Amino acid sequence: MEFQTKIGKSTRDQIFVHGYDLTEDLIGKITLADMAFLGAMHRKPTENESKMLNALLVAICEHGYTPSSISTRLTYLGAPESVQSAVAAGLLGAGTVYLGAMEYVAEMLQDAFQKYGEERVLQEIASLVINERQESGKQLPGFGHPVHKPEDPRTTRLFAIAEELGFNGKNSQLLKEIHRQICEKKGKTITLNAVGAIGAIMADMGIDYRVVKSFAVAARAVGLVAHIVEEVEVGRKESFGQQLFDYIEEHTDYRG
């Protein structure tokens, strides 16, 4: 039996990662986001790709008290000796509501061009996507937000950076056209949220939709470290996790 990999190999004096000498070519020369890009695309990013990807990951690194960070804090309360478990707990909910939607946005856009062809005008493709989703009972991912209404400030900023760096491509344009048509049909402005923008921009960067969510998970892992630190700093008795646990204990009515 023989296994093969192009990812990493170590010798006595050297470590090779994706074909590069780790100590000579990578350490101190590229960012963590660049390493993620290298793993996904099998090459180091260009300067503009690096700037764009770093901006995308920063945008989704931290959201405050969310199901993700609450899970991390509660897990840390129960197992402070296992910070990796606390971080992992916060990542498990990356699905259709939180984080995972960017994967579905990228998939929707990439599939639309493959199915309907790039020669069609965007307005027609957008209409076909909307109608197909409505007929099949599928939601349109990337739209709506409980707080940011009618505009998600991250979306505006990310699209501006994408325009500046050359990543405002066909996928972003299609998503914007879908957004325009949805708002027109609803008669009001529906928020085009940050994960929608990120999914479209990553698609324009040539990243396969199947790995888009991986970048989100990596970014959120970094953000969750701060929530663990805050629990450590205030102490167990005053921690968010302990206070939430105590509150639920005191305000839960058992009805057997």
XYZ file of N, CA and C in Angstrom, residues 142-244:
309
model
N -27.538 34.112 1.598
C -26.801 35.369 1.525
C -27.643 36.613 1.727
N -28.922 36.409 2.031
C -29.806 37.564 2.181
C -30.483 37.560 3.549
N -30.641 38.767 4.095
C -31.286 38.941 5.386
C -30.284 39.024 6.515
N -30.634 39.806 7.545
C -29.803 39.903 8.742
C -30.657 40.457 9.879
N -30.538 39.872 11.079
C -31.385 40.314 12.193
C -31.037 41.692 12.739
N -29.826 42.166 12.473
C -29.378 43.450 13.023
C -29.127 44.490 11.935
N -28.364 44.119 10.935
C -27.960 45.066 9.896
C -29.052 45.203 8.839
N -29.829 46.273 8.953
C -30.922 46.549 8.027
C -30.928 48.047 7.710
N -31.082 48.433 6.484
C -31.223 47.609 5.277
C -29.880 47.219 4.646
N -28.768 47.635 5.274
C -27.461 47.399 4.668
C -26.497 46.825 5.687
N -25.744 45.823 5.281
C -24.690 45.246 6.109
C -23.403 46.017 5.800
N -22.853 46.740 6.774
C -21.667 47.570 6.495
C -20.468 46.760 6.008
N -20.401 45.511 6.404
C -19.290 44.667 5.947
C -19.400 44.379 4.450
N -20.622 44.189 3.989
C -20.849 43.922 2.570
C -20.363 45.085 1.720
N -20.741 46.284 2.128
C -20.338 47.484 1.387
C -18.825 47.602 1.323
N -18.167 47.399 2.455
C -16.715 47.524 2.512
C -16.014 46.435 1.702
N -16.482 45.217 1.813
C -15.840 44.108 1.103
C -15.985 44.237 -0.408
N -17.145 44.663 -0.864
C -17.320 44.851 -2.303
C -16.457 46.008 -2.813
N -16.264 47.022 -1.970
C -15.398 48.149 -2.354
C -13.954 47.675 -2.504
N -13.511 46.839 -1.570
C -12.150 46.302 -1.645
C -12.019 45.384 -2.858
N -13.045 44.573 -3.103
C -13.025 43.674 -4.258
C -12.927 44.465 -5.565
N -13.632 45.570 -5.642
C -13.565 46.434 -6.824
C -12.158 46.994 -6.983
N -11.575 47.435 -5.888
C -10.230 48.022 -5.910
C -9.168 47.007 -6.317
N -9.329 45.762 -5.854
C -8.305 44.741 -6.073
C -8.542 43.865 -7.301
N -9.674 44.070 -7.953
C -9.931 43.324 -9.175
C -10.693 42.032 -9.001
N -11.505 41.946 -7.960
C -12.276 40.720 -7.720
C -13.784 40.964 -7.747
N -14.187 42.050 -8.386
C -15.611 42.313 -8.556
C -16.022 41.688 -9.890
N -16.018 40.354 -9.903
C -16.222 39.611 -11.137
C -17.655 39.202 -11.385
N -17.817 38.205 -12.244
C -19.152 37.788 -12.684
C -20.012 37.259 -11.546
N -19.393 36.590 -10.568
C -20.179 36.043 -9.455
C -20.729 37.146 -8.564
N -19.893 38.129 -8.267
C -20.353 39.272 -7.467
C -21.426 40.044 -8.215
N -21.218 40.227 -9.527
C -22.198 40.957 -10.319
C -23.533 40.216 -10.366
N -23.486 38.893 -10.460
C -24.721 38.109 -10.480
C -25.440 38.202 -9.146
N -24.688 38.113 -8.045
C -25.331 38.213 -6.731
C -25.974 39.578 -6.538
N -25.310 40.622 -6.988
C -25.873 41.976 -6.879
C -27.142 42.098 -7.718
N -27.170 41.448 -8.867
C -28.362 41.494 -9.716
C -29.501 40.682 -9.095
N -29.182 39.548 -8.501
C -30.195 38.782 -7.771
C -30.768 39.632 -6.645
N -29.880 40.328 -5.942
C -30.306 41.213 -4.848
C -31.242 42.299 -5.363
N -30.875 42.911 -6.471
C -31.704 43.980 -7.039
C -33.095 43.461 -7.375
N -33.161 42.292 -8.008
C -34.453 41.749 -8.413
C -35.294 41.322 -7.218
N -34.656 40.788 -6.191
C -35.396 40.395 -4.982
C -36.022 41.619 -4.329
N -35.227 42.667 -4.186
C -35.720 43.897 -3.560
C -36.876 44.482 -4.375
N -36.763 44.408 -5.690
C -37.810 44.917 -6.572
C -39.089 44.113 -6.393
N -38.975 42.800 -6.299
C -40.145 41.946 -6.125
C -40.794 42.144 -4.764
N -39.960 42.309 -3.728
C -40.473 42.474 -2.372
C -41.007 43.882 -2.124
N -40.558 44.823 -2.925
C -40.966 46.205 -2.722
C -40.271 46.860 -1.546
N -39.164 46.286 -1.123
C -38.379 46.847 -0.026
C -36.952 46.325 -0.121
N -36.059 46.963 0.633
C -34.657 46.556 0.585
C -34.400 45.379 1.522
N -33.942 44.288 0.955
C -33.536 43.116 1.718
C -32.017 43.162 1.867
N -31.529 42.930 3.066
C -30.095 43.017 3.305
C -29.321 41.951 2.542
N -28.328 42.387 1.799
C -27.340 41.471 1.221
C -26.237 41.366 2.264
N -26.163 40.237 2.961
C -25.291 40.154 4.126
C -23.846 39.815 3.769
N -22.999 39.876 4.790
C -21.557 39.702 4.583
C -21.208 38.326 4.046
N -21.874 37.284 4.534
C -21.528 35.948 4.043
C -21.904 35.791 2.578
N -22.939 36.515 2.145
C -23.287 36.514 0.732
C -22.174 37.137 -0.092
N -21.700 38.292 0.365
C -20.616 38.979 -0.333
C -19.357 38.117 -0.364
N -19.049 37.486 0.764
C -17.836 36.672 0.858
C -17.914 35.468 -0.079
N -19.071 34.828 -0.121
C -19.238 33.693 -1.021
C -19.028 34.087 -2.472
N -19.563 35.251 -2.848
C -19.432 35.720 -4.226
C -17.992 36.101 -4.547
N -17.344 36.807 -3.639
C -15.966 37.253 -3.879
C -15.021 36.058 -3.938
N -15.209 35.090 -3.043
C -14.362 33.902 -3.084
C -14.562 33.134 -4.389
N -15.790 33.120 -4.876
C -16.047 32.478 -6.168
C -15.300 33.222 -7.277
N -15.268 34.551 -7.177
C -14.533 35.340 -8.165
C -13.025 35.178 -8.023
N -12.573 34.710 -6.875
C -11.147 34.430 -6.683
C -10.777 33.036 -7.193
N -11.793 32.305 -7.681
C -11.546 30.986 -8.235
C -11.521 29.870 -7.208
N -12.044 30.128 -6.017
C -12.040 29.132 -4.949
C -13.275 28.239 -5.086
N -13.067 26.962 -5.089
C -14.148 25.985 -5.211
C -15.117 26.138 -4.044
N -16.413 26.136 -4.355
C -17.416 26.346 -3.310
C -17.314 25.320 -2.182
N -16.789 24.147 -2.471
C -16.727 23.085 -1.470
C -15.715 23.366 -0.361
N -14.818 24.307 -0.568
C -13.845 24.643 0.475
C -14.043 26.055 1.029
N -15.034 26.776 0.502
C -15.277 28.155 0.949
C -15.525 28.217 2.453
N -16.370 27.306 2.954
C -16.695 27.330 4.387
C -15.473 27.048 5.245
N -14.504 26.336 4.712
C -13.287 26.033 5.469
C -12.577 27.310 5.900
N -12.575 28.303 5.020
C -11.951 29.582 5.358
C -12.712 30.277 6.487
N -14.026 30.169 6.451
C -14.844 30.774 7.500
C -14.573 30.124 8.849
N -14.467 28.804 8.845
C -14.197 28.063 10.073
C -12.830 28.449 10.644
N -11.841 28.591 9.761
C -10.503 28.981 10.209
C -10.518 30.368 10.831
N -11.241 31.298 10.210
C -11.319 32.660 10.736
C -12.032 32.687 12.082
N -13.123 31.943 12.184
C -13.880 31.939 13.443
C -13.083 31.308 14.572
N -12.248 30.322 14.264
C -11.401 29.709 15.295
C -10.506 30.746 15.941
N -9.977 31.660 15.125
C -9.148 32.744 15.656
C -9.972 33.645 16.576
N -11.167 33.990 16.153
C -12.013 34.867 16.958
C -12.421 34.250 18.284
N -12.613 32.941 18.305
C -13.072 32.274 19.527
C -12.018 32.286 20.632
N -10.768 32.458 20.252
C -9.705 32.532 21.262
C -9.977 33.685 22.219
N -10.452 34.815 21.699
C -10.723 35.980 22.542
C -11.817 35.695 23.570
N -12.778 34.879 23.205
C -13.864 34.545 24.143
C -13.351 33.661 25.275
N -12.424 32.780 24.965
C -11.806 31.966 26.015
C -10.975 32.844 26.934
N -10.220 33.768 26.335
C -9.389 34.680 27.129
C -10.246 35.495 28.088
N -11.387 35.970 27.612
C -12.263 36.768 28.471
C -12.809 35.942 29.635
N -13.119 34.687 29.383
C -13.568 33.812 30.464
C -12.446 33.611 31.488
N -11.230 33.487 31.005
C -10.076 33.309 31.898
C -9.851 34.551 32.740
N -9.941 35.705 32.126
C -9.607 36.961 32.799
C -10.578 37.318 33.919
N -11.871 37.047 33.722
C -12.849 37.422 34.750
C -12.951 36.381 35.858
N -12.451 35.191 35.619
C -12.536 34.133 36.623
C -13.812 33.328 36.487
N -13.778 32.134 36.993
C -14.885 31.194 36.801
C -16.219 31.718 37.337
N -16.219 32.274 38.555
C -17.481 32.694 39.163
C -18.154 33.831 38.406
N -17.353 34.704 37.795
C -17.902 35.852 37.092
C -17.969 35.641 35.579
N -17.602 34.473 35.130
C -17.557 34.219 33.697
C -18.957 34.208 33.083
N -19.017 34.504 31.797
C -20.286 34.479 31.082
C -20.921 33.092 31.166
N -20.088 32.072 30.957
C -20.611 30.718 30.985
C -21.260 30.374 32.312
N -20.604 30.730 33.422
C -21.144 30.437 34.739
C -22.407 31.242 35.010
N -22.397 32.528 34.624
C -23.578 33.364 34.843
C -24.767 32.875 34.043
N -24.530 32.439 32.820
C -25.617 31.918 32.006
C -26.158 30.628 32.602
